[in-house]
mmCIF file of C-alpha atoms in Angstrom:
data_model
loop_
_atom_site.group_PDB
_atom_site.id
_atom_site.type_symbol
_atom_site.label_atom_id
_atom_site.label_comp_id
_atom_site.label_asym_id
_atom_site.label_seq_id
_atom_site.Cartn_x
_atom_site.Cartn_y
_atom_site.Cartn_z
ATOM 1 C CA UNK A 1 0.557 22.055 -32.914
ATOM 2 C CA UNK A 2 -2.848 22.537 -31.459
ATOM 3 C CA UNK A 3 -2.905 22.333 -27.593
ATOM 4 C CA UNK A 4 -5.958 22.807 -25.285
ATOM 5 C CA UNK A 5 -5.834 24.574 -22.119
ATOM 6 C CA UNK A 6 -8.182 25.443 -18.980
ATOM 7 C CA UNK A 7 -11.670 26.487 -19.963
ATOM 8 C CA UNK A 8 -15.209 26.495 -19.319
ATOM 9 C CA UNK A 9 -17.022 23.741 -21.023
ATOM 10 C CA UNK A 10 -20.175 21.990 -21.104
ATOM 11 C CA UNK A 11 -20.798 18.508 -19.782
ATOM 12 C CA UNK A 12 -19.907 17.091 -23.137
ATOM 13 C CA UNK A 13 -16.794 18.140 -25.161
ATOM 14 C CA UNK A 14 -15.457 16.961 -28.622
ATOM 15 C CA UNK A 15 -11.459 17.793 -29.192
ATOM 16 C CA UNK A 16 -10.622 19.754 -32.091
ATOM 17 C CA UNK A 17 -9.322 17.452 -34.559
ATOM 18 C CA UNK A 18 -5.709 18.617 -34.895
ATOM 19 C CA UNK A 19 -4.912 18.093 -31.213
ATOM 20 C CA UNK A 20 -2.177 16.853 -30.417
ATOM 21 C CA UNK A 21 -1.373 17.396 -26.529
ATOM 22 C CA UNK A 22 -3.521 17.994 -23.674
ATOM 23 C CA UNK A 23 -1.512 20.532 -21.317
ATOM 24 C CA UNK A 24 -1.358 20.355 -17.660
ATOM 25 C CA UNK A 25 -4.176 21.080 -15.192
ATOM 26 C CA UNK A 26 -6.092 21.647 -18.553
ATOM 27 C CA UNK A 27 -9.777 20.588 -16.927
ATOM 28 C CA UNK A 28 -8.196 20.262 -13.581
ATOM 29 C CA UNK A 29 -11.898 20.455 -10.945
ATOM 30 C CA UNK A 30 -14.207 20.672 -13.962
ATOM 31 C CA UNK A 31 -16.989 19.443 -12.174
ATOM 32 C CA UNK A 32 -19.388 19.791 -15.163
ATOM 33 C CA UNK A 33 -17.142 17.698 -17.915
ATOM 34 C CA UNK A 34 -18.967 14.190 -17.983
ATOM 35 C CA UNK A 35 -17.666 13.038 -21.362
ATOM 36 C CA UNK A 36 -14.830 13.874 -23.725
ATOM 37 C CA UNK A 37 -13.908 12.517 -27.492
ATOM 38 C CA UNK A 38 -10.516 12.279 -28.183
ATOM 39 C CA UNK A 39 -8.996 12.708 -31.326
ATOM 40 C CA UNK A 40 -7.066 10.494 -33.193
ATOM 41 C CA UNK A 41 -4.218 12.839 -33.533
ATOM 42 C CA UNK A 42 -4.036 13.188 -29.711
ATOM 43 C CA UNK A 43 -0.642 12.246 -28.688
ATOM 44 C CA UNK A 44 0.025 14.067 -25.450
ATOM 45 C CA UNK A 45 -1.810 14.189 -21.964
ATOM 46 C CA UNK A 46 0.199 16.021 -19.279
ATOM 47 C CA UNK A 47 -0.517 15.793 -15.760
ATOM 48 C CA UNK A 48 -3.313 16.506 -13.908
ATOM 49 C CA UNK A 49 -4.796 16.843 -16.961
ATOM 50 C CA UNK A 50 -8.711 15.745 -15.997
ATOM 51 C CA UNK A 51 -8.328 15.479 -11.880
ATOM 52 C CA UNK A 52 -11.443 16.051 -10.198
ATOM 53 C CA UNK A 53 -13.759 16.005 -13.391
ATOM 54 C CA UNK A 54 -17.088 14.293 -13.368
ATOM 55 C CA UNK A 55 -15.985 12.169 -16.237
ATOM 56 C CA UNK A 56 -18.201 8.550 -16.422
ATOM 57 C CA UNK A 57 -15.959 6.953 -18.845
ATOM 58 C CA UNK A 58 -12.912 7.478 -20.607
ATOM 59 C CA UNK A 59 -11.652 5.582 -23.710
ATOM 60 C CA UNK A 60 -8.445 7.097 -23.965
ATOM 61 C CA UNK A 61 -6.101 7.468 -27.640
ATOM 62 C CA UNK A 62 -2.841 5.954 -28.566
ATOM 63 C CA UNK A 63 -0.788 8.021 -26.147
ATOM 64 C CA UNK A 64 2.115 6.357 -24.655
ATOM 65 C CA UNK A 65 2.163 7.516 -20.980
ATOM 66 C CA UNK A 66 -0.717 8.317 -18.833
ATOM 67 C CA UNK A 67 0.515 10.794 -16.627
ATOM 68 C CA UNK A 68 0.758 11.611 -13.016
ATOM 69 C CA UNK A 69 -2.764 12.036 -11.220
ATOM 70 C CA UNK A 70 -4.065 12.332 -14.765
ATOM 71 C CA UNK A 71 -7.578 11.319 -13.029
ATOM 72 C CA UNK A 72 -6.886 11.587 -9.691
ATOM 73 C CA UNK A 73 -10.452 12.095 -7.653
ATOM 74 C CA UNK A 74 -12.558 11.443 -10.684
ATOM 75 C CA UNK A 75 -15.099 10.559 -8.302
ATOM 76 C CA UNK A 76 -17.875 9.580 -10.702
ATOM 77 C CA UNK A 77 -15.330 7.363 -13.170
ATOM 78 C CA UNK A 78 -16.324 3.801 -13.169
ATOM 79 C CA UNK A 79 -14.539 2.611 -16.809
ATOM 80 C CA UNK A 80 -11.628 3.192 -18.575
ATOM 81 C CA UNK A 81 -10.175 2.016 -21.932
ATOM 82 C CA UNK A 82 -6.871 1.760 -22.201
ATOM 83 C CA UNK A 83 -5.258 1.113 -25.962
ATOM 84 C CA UNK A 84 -2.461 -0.864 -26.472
ATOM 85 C CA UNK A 85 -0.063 1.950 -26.977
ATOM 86 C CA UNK A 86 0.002 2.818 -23.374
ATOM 87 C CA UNK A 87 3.449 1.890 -22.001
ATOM 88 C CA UNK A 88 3.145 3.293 -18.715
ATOM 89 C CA UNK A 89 1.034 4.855 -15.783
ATOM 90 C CA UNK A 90 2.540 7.179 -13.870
ATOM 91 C CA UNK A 91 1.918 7.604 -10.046
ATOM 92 C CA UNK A 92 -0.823 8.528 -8.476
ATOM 93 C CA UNK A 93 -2.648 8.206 -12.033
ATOM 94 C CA UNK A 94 -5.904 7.034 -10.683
ATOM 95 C CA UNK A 95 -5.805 7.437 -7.310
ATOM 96 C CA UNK A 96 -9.265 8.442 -5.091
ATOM 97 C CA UNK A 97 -11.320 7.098 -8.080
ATOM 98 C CA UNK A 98 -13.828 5.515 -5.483
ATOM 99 C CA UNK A 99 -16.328 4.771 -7.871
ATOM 100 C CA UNK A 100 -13.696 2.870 -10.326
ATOM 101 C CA UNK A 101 -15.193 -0.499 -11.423
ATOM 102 C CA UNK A 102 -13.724 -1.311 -14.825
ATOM 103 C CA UNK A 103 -10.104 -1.015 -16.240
ATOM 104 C CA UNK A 104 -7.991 -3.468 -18.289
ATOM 105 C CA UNK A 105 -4.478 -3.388 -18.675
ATOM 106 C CA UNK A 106 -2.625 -3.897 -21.739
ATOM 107 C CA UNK A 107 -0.034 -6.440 -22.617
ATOM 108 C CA UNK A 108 2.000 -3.482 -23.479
ATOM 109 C CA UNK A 109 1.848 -1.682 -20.218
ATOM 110 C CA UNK A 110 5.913 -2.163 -18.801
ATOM 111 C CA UNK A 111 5.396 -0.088 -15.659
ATOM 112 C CA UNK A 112 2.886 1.436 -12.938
ATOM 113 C CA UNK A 113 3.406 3.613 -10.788
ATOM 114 C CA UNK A 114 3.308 4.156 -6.931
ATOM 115 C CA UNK A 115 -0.086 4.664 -5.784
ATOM 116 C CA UNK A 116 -1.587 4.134 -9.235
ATOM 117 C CA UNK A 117 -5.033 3.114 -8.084
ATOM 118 C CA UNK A 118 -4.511 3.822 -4.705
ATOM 119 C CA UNK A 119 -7.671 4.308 -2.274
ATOM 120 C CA UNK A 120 -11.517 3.462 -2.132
ATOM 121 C CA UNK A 121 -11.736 2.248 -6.000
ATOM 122 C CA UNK A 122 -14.504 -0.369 -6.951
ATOM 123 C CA UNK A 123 -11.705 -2.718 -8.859
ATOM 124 C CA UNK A 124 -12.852 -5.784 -7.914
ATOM 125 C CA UNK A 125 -10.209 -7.987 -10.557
ATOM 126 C CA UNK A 126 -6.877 -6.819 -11.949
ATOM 127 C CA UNK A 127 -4.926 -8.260 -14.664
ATOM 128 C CA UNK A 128 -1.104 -7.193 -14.834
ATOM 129 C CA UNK A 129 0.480 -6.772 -17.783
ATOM 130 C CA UNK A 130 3.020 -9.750 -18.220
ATOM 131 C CA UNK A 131 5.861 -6.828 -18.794
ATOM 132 C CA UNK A 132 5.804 -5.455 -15.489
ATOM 133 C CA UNK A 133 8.736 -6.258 -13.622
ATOM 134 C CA UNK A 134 7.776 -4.632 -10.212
ATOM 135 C CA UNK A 135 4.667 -3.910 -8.577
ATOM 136 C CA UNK A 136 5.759 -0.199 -6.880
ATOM 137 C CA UNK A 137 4.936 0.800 -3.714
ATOM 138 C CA UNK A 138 0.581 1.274 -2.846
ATOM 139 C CA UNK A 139 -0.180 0.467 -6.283
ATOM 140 C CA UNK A 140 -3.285 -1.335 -5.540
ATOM 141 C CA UNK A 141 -3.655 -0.483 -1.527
ATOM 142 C CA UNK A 142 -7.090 0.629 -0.176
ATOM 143 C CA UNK A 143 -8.947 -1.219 -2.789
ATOM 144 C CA UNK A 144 -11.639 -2.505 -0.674
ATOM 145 C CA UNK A 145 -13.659 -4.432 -3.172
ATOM 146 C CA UNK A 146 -10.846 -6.413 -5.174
ATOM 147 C CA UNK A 147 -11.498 -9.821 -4.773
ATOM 148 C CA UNK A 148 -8.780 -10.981 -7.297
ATOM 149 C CA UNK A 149 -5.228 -10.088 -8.473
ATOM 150 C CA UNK A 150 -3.596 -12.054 -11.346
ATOM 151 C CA UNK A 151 -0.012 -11.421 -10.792
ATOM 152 C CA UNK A 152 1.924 -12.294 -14.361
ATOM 153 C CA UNK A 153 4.710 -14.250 -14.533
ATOM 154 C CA UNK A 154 7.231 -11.549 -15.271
ATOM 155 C CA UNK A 155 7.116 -9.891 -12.293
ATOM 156 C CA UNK A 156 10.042 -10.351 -9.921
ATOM 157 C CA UNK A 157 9.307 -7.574 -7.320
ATOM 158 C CA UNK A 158 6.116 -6.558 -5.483
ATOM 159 C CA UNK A 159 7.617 -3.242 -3.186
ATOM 160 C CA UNK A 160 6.047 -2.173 0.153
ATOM 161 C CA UNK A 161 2.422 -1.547 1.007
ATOM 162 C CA UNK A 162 1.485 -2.301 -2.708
ATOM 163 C CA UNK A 163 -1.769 -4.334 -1.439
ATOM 164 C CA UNK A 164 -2.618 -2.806 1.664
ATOM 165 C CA UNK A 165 -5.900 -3.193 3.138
ATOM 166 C CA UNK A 166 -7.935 -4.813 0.024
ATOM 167 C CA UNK A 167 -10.031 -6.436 3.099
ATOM 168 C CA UNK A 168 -11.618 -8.909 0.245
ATOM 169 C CA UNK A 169 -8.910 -9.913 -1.641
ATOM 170 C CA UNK A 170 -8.570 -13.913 -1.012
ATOM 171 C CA UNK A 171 -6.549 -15.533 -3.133
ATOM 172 C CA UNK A 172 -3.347 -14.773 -5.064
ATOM 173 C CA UNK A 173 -0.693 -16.768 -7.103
ATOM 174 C CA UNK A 174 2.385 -15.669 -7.516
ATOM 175 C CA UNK A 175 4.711 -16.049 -10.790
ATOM 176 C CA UNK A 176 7.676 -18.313 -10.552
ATOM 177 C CA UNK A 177 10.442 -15.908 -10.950
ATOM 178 C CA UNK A 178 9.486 -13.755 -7.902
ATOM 179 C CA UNK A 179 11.813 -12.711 -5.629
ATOM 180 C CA UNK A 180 10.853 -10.048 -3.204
ATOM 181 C CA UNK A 181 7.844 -9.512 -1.165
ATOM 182 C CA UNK A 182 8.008 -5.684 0.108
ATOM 183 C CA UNK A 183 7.063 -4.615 3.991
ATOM 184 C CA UNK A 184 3.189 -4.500 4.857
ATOM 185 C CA UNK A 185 2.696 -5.573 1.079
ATOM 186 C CA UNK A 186 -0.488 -7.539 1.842
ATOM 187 C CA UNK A 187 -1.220 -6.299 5.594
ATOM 188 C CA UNK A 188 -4.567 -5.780 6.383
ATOM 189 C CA UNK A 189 -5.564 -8.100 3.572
ATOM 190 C CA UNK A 190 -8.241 -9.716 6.262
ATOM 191 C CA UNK A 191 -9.396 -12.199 3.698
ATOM 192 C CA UNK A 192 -6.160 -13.593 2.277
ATOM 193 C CA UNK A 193 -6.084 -17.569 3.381
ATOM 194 C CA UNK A 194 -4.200 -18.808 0.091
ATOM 195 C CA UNK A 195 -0.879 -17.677 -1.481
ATOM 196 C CA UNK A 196 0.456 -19.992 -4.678
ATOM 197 C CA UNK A 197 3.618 -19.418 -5.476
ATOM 198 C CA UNK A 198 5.794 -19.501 -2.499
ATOM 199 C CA UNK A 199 8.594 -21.275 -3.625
ATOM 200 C CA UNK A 200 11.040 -19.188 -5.396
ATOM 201 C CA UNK A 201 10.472 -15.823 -3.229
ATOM 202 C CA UNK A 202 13.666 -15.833 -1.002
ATOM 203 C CA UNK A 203 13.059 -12.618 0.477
ATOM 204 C CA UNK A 204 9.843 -11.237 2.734
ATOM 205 C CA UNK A 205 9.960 -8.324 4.309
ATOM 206 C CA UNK A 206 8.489 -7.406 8.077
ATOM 207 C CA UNK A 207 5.035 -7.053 7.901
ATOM 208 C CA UNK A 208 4.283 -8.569 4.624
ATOM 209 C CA UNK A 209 1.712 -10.394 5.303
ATOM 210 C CA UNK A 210 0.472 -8.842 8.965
ATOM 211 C CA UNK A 211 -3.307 -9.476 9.979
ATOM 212 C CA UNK A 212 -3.898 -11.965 6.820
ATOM 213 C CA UNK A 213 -5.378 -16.075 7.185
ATOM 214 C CA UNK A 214 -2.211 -16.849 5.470
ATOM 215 C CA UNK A 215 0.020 -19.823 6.829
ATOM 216 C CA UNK A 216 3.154 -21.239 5.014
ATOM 217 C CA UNK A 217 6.156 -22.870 6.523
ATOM 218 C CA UNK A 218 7.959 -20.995 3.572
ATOM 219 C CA UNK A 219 7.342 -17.870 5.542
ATOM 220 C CA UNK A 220 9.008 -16.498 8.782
ATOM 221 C CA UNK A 221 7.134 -15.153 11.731
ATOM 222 C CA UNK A 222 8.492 -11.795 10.850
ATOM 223 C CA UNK A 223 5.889 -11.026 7.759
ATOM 224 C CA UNK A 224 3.325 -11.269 10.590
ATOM 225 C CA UNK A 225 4.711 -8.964 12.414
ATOM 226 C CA UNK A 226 3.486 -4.823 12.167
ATOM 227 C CA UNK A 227 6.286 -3.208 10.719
ATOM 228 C CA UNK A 228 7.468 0.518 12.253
ATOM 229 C CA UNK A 229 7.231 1.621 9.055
ATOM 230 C CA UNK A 230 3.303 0.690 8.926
ATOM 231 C CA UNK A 231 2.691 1.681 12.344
ATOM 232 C CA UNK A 232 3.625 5.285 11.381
ATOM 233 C CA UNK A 233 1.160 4.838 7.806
#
């Protein structure tokens, strides 16, 4: 098995073609890698595998699992391909990616992460992947240009703090299976007005929906509220 670890490269690098697994920290800070080819035979990139890299754009192989803080602070990355193979993202995958613009999600994508894209990204639209049950905890908080969430119909939890702060975000529907709305998961959300979807959630959690334009009878005073727990964020 061919496996690439840390070492100095030039700005653009093509994979040997036997490669099968990209090891941990392998380019962790490489501050002069701006472009990598993958190989087809890739199966394998371990964690922490490209953070803080200059990387534009990645089109990524038919790996299964992107792993945790794979890009984290890839401050220059504003696209990323992601094939249909991927299954999951683990946390903190893209987090700090300020400069993030582009990234579509698979149908086959079952679960993400805590603090996936977490903090300063450019996402202005996401599309969930209609297999993901549960939205975890700061997936998509501190996204301060997403305008738009589409929220698929198979997911039945969205966990604490998951939108916190997107400050543009407006509008959101929610799928009709829903059933939990986590603490602070949209406060700070200063542009929310409209929430579809309402009817089946029988559970919202303090804070919830603290410092948004949102009104619902559905909804007790408490999701207004600041929770402790937020307070102390």
């Amino acid at each position: 098995m061919t496996t690439l670890t840390f070492c100095q490269i030039a700005s653009f690098l093509v994979a040997p073609k036997l490669t099968k697994l990209i090891g941990e920290a392998c380019f962790i800070g490489c501050k002069s890698l701006k472009n990598i080819d993958f190989p087809t035979t890739l199966a394998t990139i371990e964690r922490y595998a490209f953070s803080a890299c200059a990387l534009y754009e990645v089109t990524l192989p038919n790996i299964e699992t992107i792993a945790k803080n794979c890009f984290t602070e890839c401050n220059c990355l504003t696209k990323v391909v992601i094939p249909n193979s991927v299954k999951e993202i683990e946390e903190e995958a893209f987090c700090s990616c300020e400069n993030l613009k582009l990234i579509e999600l698979p149908n086959s994508i079952e679960k993400i992460g805590k603090n996936s894209f977490y903090g300063r990204s450019k996402l202005s639209k996401v599309v969930i992947s209609n297999k993901v049950k549960i939205i975890n905890k700061q997936s998509f908080s501190a996204c301060k240009e997403l305008v738009e969430i589409v929220i698929p119909e198979g997911v039945e939890i969205i966990k604490e703090f998951s939108f916190v702060g997107d400050v543009k975000l407006k509008i959101i529907t929610l799928p009709k299976i829903l059933k939990e709305i986590g603490e602070a998961a949209f406060a700070d959300c200063l542009s929310l007005q409209e929430i579809n979807g309402l009817e089946n959630v029988k559970t919202f959690e303090v804070g919830c929906f603290y410092q948004t334009k949102v009104t619902s009878n559905k909804i007790p005073q408490t999701a207004f509220k600041k929770s402790d727990r937020y307070k102390n964020n």
